[in-house]
Amino acid sequence: MVLGGLASLAPAAAYGFSLDVGPITFPRGETTQGGWAQGQAPKGWQVALDGAPLPTDLFGRFLVAFDRDAGPVAKLTASAPGGTQAVLGLDIAPRAWRIEQVNAPFRPPAIPEGEYARIRAEEVARIDAARHAGALSEGWRQPFLWPVKGRISGLFGSQRVYRGTPGAYHSGSDVAMPAGTPYLAPADGVVVLAAEKPFTLEGNLLMIDHGMGLVSAFLHSSELLVREGERVSQTQPIGKVGMTGRATGPHLHWGMRWREARLDPMLFAGPMA
């Protein structure tokens, strides 16, 4: 038996929508580019997004999220132990992105090209390994909080141009604050990367796995207050704002990923109060 449904979900404010289609419910989230949704399937059912299996907890709860460049529709499939299957088409709302001019070099000019390529490859390998660490945490189920509150100086998804050279789009939210300002864990998690020395672009980089493949990254820190393998609790001080790496002033860059999808932190923490 197949239950088919097309869920047309408009972008929603704050914690988004509540959707029930057949046996699947989505009590929280927002199905838009860079967005996410927490789902609930009947206990024992298997769930997949666009053919990729999704882990569920003991109560059938799961997480889905959508890349900044996600297409207009994602297919969610839920299968019961006896063969019953529910297929949902989730409409992914498009977003308009800002173009930002940044007065900084595209890459650190003091590092020779060949040396930069080697160093960068090593850094990217460490970042990728941290993103796929698969730590066990329930932080993904919490309402996320802003690590620090201040002026938003950089928006997720905006296209950046570095002194005339187009770069990749901005993969997080920037909050401008004085250097040395402590920032806090937005949700529970496990530290999967705490740089012992500054990375070329990210500076002193900290990464926290919130479980279910959801990972936060905090860039440009002046100091890290936690170590790899450490469990952290929501609102725990984990680092201090800085301008290490490629930065034009002291700020915290907070980026989020779910698997390979790049997500908008503002859709997790809500508008800055």
XYZ file of C-alpha atoms in Angstrom:
273
model
C 0.000 0.000 0.000
C 1.328 3.437 -0.884
C 0.073 6.650 0.650
C 0.987 9.596 -1.562
C 0.916 13.220 -0.515
C 2.381 16.517 -1.695
C 3.010 18.847 1.227
C 3.081 22.467 0.116
C 4.629 24.344 3.027
C 4.990 28.119 2.979
C 7.872 29.672 4.962
C 6.754 30.220 8.543
C 7.811 32.531 11.339
C 9.873 31.542 14.362
C 9.559 27.787 14.904
C 7.632 27.281 11.715
C 4.835 24.887 11.019
C 2.961 21.839 12.161
C 2.182 19.377 9.379
C 0.440 15.986 9.456
C 0.357 13.867 6.297
C -0.701 10.262 6.722
C 1.436 8.609 9.403
C 4.182 11.284 9.346
C 4.099 14.466 11.430
C 6.389 17.493 11.367
C 5.851 19.524 14.560
C 8.737 21.970 14.060
C 10.841 23.501 11.331
C 10.667 25.269 7.996
C 10.979 23.623 4.567
C 12.936 26.294 2.748
C 16.435 26.548 1.290
C 18.815 26.398 4.253
C 15.949 25.199 6.481
C 15.107 22.096 8.480
C 12.270 20.079 9.996
C 11.917 17.642 12.863
C 9.721 14.694 11.985
C 7.911 11.892 13.747
C 7.274 8.484 12.197
C 5.437 5.530 13.761
C 7.755 3.499 15.946
C 9.659 0.892 13.943
C 9.190 2.581 10.572
C 12.171 3.309 8.309
C 12.524 6.789 6.835
C 14.506 8.061 3.832
C 14.998 11.474 2.219
C 15.571 11.403 -1.548
C 16.542 7.750 -1.209
C 19.074 8.242 1.615
C 18.129 6.435 4.868
C 17.576 8.634 7.932
C 18.292 7.558 11.506
C 15.379 7.694 13.949
C 15.453 7.650 17.726
C 13.574 5.190 19.951
C 10.377 7.197 19.495
C 10.560 7.455 15.708
C 11.790 11.072 15.722
C 14.117 12.208 12.945
C 15.672 15.295 11.366
C 15.660 16.489 7.754
C 17.313 19.611 6.366
C 17.719 21.346 3.020
C 20.824 22.867 1.451
C 21.116 26.541 0.512
C 20.831 25.453 -3.130
C 18.195 22.735 -2.618
C 15.795 22.077 -5.465
C 12.053 22.785 -5.308
C 10.938 19.365 -4.026
C 12.361 16.695 -1.720
C 10.877 13.183 -1.457
C 10.403 11.622 1.948
C 9.639 7.900 2.121
C 8.498 6.078 5.276
C 8.167 2.293 5.287
C 6.400 0.159 7.899
C 7.764 -3.251 8.963
C 4.794 -4.915 7.217
C 5.380 -3.186 3.876
C 3.056 -0.191 4.135
C 4.765 2.836 2.613
C 4.098 6.573 2.788
C 5.618 8.874 0.159
C 5.610 12.638 0.740
C 6.709 15.382 -1.619
C 8.011 18.313 0.440
C 7.997 21.677 -1.339
C 11.241 23.584 -0.631
C 10.622 27.342 -0.718
C 13.277 29.339 -2.665
C 15.032 32.366 -1.176
C 16.701 35.481 -2.599
C 20.361 35.943 -1.671
C 22.324 39.156 -1.090
C 25.591 40.138 -2.809
C 28.232 41.386 -0.323
C 31.499 43.193 -1.085
C 34.259 42.153 1.368
C 37.478 44.149 1.796
C 39.704 41.135 2.327
C 41.883 38.993 0.019
C 40.359 35.852 -1.447
C 43.086 33.846 0.314
C 45.892 34.755 2.722
C 48.465 36.515 0.454
C 51.467 35.718 2.660
C 51.297 31.978 1.923
C 52.819 30.760 -1.382
C 50.285 29.137 -3.728
C 51.646 25.592 -3.448
C 52.043 25.756 0.305
C 48.553 27.192 0.716
C 47.052 24.341 -1.345
C 48.783 21.719 0.809
C 47.814 23.328 4.109
C 44.252 23.901 2.970
C 43.839 20.281 1.878
C 44.888 19.111 5.340
C 42.492 21.541 7.021
C 39.559 20.521 4.824
C 40.249 16.836 5.575
C 40.033 17.551 9.312
C 36.816 19.530 8.874
C 35.215 16.774 6.780
C 36.195 14.139 9.344
C 34.630 16.215 12.131
C 31.409 16.677 10.154
C 31.042 12.916 9.798
C 32.055 11.990 13.354
C 28.526 10.789 14.157
C 28.558 11.748 17.843
C 25.628 10.734 20.030
C 23.743 13.729 21.391
C 20.154 14.893 21.864
C 21.041 18.523 21.191
C 19.354 18.399 17.763
C 15.971 18.185 19.522
C 16.443 21.363 21.584
C 15.252 24.842 20.601
C 18.562 26.445 19.566
C 19.813 29.697 21.121
C 22.140 32.354 19.691
C 25.722 31.723 20.921
C 26.129 35.494 21.355
C 23.807 38.427 20.734
C 24.889 41.523 18.830
C 24.767 43.132 15.415
C 24.290 40.719 12.506
C 27.168 41.631 10.194
C 26.914 38.762 7.700
C 23.918 36.804 6.443
C 23.793 33.139 5.541
C 23.660 32.461 1.809
C 24.935 35.842 0.639
C 27.384 35.799 -2.273
C 30.718 37.326 -1.242
C 33.104 39.216 -3.534
C 36.638 39.588 -2.118
C 38.206 42.749 -3.561
C 36.606 42.009 -6.913
C 37.129 38.231 -6.830
C 33.871 36.245 -6.456
C 34.044 33.649 -3.704
C 31.774 30.988 -2.333
C 28.579 32.151 -0.706
C 28.574 32.880 3.022
C 27.926 29.638 4.875
C 26.796 31.026 8.228
C 25.638 33.997 10.291
C 28.154 36.607 11.496
C 27.632 38.458 14.782
C 29.927 41.461 15.350
C 31.124 41.696 18.958
C 34.310 42.928 20.693
C 37.240 40.511 20.747
C 37.261 38.407 23.879
C 33.458 38.303 24.264
C 32.486 34.783 25.439
C 30.083 32.813 23.263
C 27.913 29.916 24.403
C 26.852 26.508 23.123
C 23.556 26.970 21.208
C 22.507 23.413 22.134
C 23.945 20.285 23.746
C 26.608 18.418 21.813
C 30.056 16.874 21.573
C 33.193 18.783 20.533
C 34.452 17.077 17.360
C 37.105 19.659 16.391
C 38.960 22.232 18.485
C 41.853 23.674 16.468
C 45.149 23.704 18.337
C 46.371 26.459 15.989
C 44.502 28.816 13.618
C 43.287 27.458 10.283
C 44.118 29.621 7.256
C 40.534 30.793 6.654
C 38.542 29.780 9.739
C 41.137 30.827 12.319
C 40.648 29.143 15.695
C 37.893 26.741 14.664
C 35.481 24.926 16.966
C 32.953 22.312 15.806
C 30.177 20.705 17.870
C 28.096 17.680 16.840
C 24.485 17.972 18.090
C 23.540 14.460 16.973
C 21.622 13.100 13.948
C 24.305 14.572 11.644
C 23.697 18.194 12.710
C 26.976 20.068 13.305
C 27.743 23.663 14.331
C 31.011 25.434 13.465
C 32.329 28.566 15.187
C 35.025 30.523 13.337
C 37.619 33.254 14.045
C 37.735 32.688 17.820
C 40.395 34.424 19.899
C 40.314 31.501 22.345
C 38.641 28.096 22.662
C 37.368 27.045 26.087
C 36.655 23.355 25.366
C 38.575 20.393 23.964
C 37.869 17.650 21.432
C 35.760 14.832 22.860
C 34.228 17.029 25.548
C 30.453 17.058 26.008
C 28.970 20.531 26.259
C 25.601 21.738 27.518
C 23.409 24.476 26.088
C 24.507 27.963 27.306
C 27.929 26.651 28.428
C 30.780 29.079 27.498
C 32.755 27.373 24.731
C 34.937 30.115 23.187
C 35.676 33.797 22.815
C 35.005 36.076 19.843
C 38.051 37.056 17.772
C 39.288 37.817 14.274
C 41.716 34.968 13.562
C 41.846 33.551 10.031
C 40.251 35.561 7.204
C 38.346 38.289 9.025
C 38.139 42.060 8.700
C 37.081 42.643 12.304
C 36.165 40.762 15.480
C 33.029 38.682 15.058
C 31.631 35.194 15.541
C 30.802 33.200 12.423
C 28.289 30.476 13.265
C 27.778 27.912 10.532
C 25.626 24.766 10.528
C 25.480 21.617 8.437
C 23.322 18.544 8.306
C 25.187 15.859 6.380
C 26.232 17.798 3.230
C 23.463 20.403 3.474
C 24.525 23.935 4.469
C 21.939 25.483 6.786
C 20.880 28.914 8.010
C 21.493 29.281 11.784
C 18.832 31.989 11.966
C 16.207 29.380 11.065
C 17.273 27.404 14.150
C 17.701 30.223 16.690
C 15.046 32.604 15.347
C 15.434 36.364 14.753
C 17.964 38.137 16.963
C 16.128 39.643 19.951
